[in-house]
Coordinates of N, CA and C in Angstrom, one line a residue:
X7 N -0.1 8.3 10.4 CA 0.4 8.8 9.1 C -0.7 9.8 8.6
X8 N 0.1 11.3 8.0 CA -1.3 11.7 7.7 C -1.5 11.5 6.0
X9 N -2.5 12.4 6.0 CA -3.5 12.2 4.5 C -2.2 12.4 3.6
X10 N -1.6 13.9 4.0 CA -0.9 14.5 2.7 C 0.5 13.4 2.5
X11 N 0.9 12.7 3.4 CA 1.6 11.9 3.1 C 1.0 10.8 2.9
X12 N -0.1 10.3 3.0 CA 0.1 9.3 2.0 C -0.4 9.5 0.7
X13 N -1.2 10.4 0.6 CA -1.4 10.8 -1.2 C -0.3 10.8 -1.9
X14 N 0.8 11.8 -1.2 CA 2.1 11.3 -2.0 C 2.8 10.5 -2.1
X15 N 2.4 9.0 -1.4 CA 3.3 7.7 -1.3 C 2.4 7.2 -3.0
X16 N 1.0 7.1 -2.4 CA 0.0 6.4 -3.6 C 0.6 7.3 -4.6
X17 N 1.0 8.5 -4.7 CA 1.2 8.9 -6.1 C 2.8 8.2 -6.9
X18 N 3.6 8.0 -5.6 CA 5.0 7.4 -6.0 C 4.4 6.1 -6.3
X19 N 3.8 5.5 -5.5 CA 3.7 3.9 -6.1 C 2.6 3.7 -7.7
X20 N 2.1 5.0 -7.8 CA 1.4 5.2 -9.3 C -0.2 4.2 -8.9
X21 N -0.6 4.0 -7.7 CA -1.2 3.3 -7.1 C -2.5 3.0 -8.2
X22 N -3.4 4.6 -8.7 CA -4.6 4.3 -9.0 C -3.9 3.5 -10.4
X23 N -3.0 4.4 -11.4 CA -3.1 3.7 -12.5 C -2.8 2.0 -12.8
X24 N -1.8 1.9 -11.3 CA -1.9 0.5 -11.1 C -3.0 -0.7 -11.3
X25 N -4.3 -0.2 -9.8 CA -5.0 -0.8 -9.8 C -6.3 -0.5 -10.9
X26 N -6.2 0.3 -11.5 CA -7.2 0.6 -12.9 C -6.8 -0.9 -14.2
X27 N -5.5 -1.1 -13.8 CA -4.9 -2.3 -15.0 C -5.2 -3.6 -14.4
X28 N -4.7 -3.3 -12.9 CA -5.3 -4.5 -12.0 C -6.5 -5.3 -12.6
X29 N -7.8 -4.6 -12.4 CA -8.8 -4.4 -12.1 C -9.9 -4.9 -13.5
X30 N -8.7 -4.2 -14.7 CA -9.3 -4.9 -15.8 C -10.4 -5.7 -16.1
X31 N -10.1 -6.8 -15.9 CA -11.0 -8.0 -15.8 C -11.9 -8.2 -14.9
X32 N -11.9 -7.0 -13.4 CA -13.0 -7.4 -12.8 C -14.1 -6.8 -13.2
X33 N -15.8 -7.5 -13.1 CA -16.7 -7.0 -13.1 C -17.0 -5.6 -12.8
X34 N -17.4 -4.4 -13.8 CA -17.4 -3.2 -13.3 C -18.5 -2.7 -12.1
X35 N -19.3 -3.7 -11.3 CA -20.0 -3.6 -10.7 C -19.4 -3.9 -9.3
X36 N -18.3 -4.5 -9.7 CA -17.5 -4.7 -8.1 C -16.0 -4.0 -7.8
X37 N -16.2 -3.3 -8.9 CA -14.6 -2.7 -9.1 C -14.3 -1.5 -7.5
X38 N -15.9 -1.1 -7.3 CA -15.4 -0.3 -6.4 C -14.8 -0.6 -5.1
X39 N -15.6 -2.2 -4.8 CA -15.1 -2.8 -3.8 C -13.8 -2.9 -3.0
X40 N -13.5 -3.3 -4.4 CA -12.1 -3.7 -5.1 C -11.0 -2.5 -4.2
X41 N -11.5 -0.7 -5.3 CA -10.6 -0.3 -5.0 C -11.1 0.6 -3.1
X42 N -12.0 0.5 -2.8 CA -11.9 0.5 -1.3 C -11.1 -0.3 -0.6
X43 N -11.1 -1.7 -0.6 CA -10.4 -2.7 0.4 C -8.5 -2.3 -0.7
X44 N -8.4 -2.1 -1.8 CA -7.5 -1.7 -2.1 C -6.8 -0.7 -1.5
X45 N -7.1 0.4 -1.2 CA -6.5 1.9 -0.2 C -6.9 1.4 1.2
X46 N -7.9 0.7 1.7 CA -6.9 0.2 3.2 C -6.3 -0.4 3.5
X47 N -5.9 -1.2 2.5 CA -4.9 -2.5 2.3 C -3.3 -1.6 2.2
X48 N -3.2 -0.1 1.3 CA -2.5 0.6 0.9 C -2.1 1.2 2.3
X49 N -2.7 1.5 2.6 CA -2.5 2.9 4.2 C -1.6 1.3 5.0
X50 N -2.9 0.4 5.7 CA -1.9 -0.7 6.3 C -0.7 -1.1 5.7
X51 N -0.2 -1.2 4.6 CA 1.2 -1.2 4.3 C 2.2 -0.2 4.4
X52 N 1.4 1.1 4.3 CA 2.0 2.3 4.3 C 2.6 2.7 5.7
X53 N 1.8 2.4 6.6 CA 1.5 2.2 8.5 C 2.6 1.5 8.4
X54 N 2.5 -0.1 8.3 CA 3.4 -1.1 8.5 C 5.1 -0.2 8.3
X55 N 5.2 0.3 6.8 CA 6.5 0.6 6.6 C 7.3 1.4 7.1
X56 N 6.2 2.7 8.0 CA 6.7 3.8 8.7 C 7.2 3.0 10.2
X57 N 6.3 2.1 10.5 CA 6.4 1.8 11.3 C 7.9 0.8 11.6
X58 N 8.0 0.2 10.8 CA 9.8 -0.7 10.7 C 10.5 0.4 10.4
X59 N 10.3 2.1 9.7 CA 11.5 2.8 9.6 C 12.0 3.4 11.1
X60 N 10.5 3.7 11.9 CA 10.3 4.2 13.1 C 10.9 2.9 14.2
X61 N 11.1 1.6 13.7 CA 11.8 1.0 14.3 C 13.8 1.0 14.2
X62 N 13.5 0.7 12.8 CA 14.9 1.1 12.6 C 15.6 2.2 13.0
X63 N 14.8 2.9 13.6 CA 15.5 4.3 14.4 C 15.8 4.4 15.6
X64 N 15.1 3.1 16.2 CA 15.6 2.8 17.4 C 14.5 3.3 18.6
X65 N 13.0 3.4 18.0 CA 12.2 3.8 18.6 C 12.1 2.8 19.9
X66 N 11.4 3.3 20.8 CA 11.4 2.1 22.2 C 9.7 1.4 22.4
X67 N 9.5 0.2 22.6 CA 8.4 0.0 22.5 C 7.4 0.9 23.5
X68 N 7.6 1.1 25.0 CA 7.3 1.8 25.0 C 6.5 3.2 25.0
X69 N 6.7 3.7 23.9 CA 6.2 5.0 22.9 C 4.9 3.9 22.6
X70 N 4.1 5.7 22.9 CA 2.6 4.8 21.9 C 2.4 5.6 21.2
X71 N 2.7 7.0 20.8 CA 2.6 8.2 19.9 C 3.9 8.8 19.6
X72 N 4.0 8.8 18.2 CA 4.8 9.5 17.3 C 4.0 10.3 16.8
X73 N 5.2 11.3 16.1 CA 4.4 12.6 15.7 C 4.4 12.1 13.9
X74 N 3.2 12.2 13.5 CA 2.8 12.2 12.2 C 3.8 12.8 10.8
X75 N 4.5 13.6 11.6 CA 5.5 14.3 10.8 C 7.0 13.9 10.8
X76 N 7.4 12.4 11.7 CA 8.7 12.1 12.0 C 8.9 11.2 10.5
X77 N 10.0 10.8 10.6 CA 10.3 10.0 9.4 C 9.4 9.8 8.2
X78 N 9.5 11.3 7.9 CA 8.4 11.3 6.2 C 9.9 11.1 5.3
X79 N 11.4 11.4 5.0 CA 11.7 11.0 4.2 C 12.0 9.8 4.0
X80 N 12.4 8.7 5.2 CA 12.8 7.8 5.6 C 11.6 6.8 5.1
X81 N 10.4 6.9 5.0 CA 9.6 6.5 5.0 C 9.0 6.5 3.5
X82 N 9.1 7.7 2.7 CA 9.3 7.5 1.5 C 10.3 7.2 0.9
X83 N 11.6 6.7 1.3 CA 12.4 6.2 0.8 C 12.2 4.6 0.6
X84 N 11.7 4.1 1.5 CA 11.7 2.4 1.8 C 10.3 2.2 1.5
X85 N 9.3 2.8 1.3 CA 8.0 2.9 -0.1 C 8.6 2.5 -1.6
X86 N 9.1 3.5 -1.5 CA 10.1 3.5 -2.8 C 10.7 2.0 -3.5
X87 N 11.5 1.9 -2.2 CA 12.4 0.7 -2.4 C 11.5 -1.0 -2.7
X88 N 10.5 -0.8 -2.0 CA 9.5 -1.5 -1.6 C 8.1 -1.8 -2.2
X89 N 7.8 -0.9 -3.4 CA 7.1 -0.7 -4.4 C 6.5 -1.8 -4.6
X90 N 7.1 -2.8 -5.5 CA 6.7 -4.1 -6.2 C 6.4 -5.0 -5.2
X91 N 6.9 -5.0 -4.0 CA 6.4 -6.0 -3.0 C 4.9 -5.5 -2.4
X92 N 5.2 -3.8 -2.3 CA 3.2 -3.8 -1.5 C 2.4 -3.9 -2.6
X93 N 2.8 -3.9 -3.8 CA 1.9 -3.8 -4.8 C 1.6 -5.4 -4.9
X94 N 2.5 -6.3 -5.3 CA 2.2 -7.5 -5.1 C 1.5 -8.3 -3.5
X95 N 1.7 -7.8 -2.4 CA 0.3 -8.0 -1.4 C -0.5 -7.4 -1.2
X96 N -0.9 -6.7 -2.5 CA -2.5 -5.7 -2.5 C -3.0 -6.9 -3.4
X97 N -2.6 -6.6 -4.7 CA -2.3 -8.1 -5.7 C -2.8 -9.5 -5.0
X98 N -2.3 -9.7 -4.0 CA -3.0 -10.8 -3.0 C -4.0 -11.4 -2.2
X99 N -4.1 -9.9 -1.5 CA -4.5 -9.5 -1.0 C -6.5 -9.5 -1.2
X100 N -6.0 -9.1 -2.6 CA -7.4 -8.4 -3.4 C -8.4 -10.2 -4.3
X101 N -7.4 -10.9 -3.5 CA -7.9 -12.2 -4.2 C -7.9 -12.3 -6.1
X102 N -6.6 -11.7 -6.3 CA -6.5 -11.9 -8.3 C -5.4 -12.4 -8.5
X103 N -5.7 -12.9 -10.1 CA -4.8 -13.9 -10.2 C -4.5 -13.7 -11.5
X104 N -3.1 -14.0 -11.9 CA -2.7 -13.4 -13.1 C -2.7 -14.4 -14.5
X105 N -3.8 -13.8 -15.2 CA -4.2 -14.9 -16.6 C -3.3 -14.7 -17.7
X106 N -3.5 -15.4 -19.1 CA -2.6 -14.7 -20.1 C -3.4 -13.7 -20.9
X107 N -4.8 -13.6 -20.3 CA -4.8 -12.0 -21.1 C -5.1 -10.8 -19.5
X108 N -4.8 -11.1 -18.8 CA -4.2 -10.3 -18.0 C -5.0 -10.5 -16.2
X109 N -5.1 -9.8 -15.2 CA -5.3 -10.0 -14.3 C -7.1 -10.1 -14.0
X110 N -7.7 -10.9 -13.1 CA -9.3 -11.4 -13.0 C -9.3 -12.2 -11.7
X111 N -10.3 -11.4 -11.0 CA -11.0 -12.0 -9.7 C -10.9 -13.4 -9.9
X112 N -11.0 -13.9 -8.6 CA -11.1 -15.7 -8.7 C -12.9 -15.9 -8.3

């Protein structure tokens, strides 16, 4: 997957402002951690999705290279659709848990 597409997936899923509210409650000394293991957590979901569109296409397992540029709308489409679920296994992911005054490290 390349860069320019996935800046534009992170920008559809509103990624940073997401994890900025995420992140709230965590220590601002660990927040960067945070959003590092956050954006590889993001690309591997992002990977994973292209990868089930690149299936749904009927790719053959045998293929070990696809071109970077195949199913970019297909791929932003099922991002899209799929939003609230990668955001909720980043959410998981990231080890936080949701309080009543809002989300905090365990």
């Amino acid at each position: 997957m390349k860069k320019n597409q996935i800046a534009k997936l992170e920008g559809i899923l509103q990624h940073s402002s997401w994890l900025e509210v995420v992140l709230g409650g965590v220590p601002v000394e660990d927040q960067e951690s945070y959003r590092e293991k956050s954006h590889d957590l993001l690309v591997q979901l992002l990977c994973f999705h292209k990868l089930h569109a690149f299936i749904h296409q009927g790719i053959k397992q045998e293929n070990i290279q696809v071109s970077g540029d195949a199913l970019v709308a297909e791929t932003d489409r099922v991002v899209e659709l799929e939003a609230e679920e990668i955001k909720r296994q980043i959410f998981i992911e990231l080890d936080l848990v949701e309080t009543e005054d809002g989300p905090h490290s365990l």
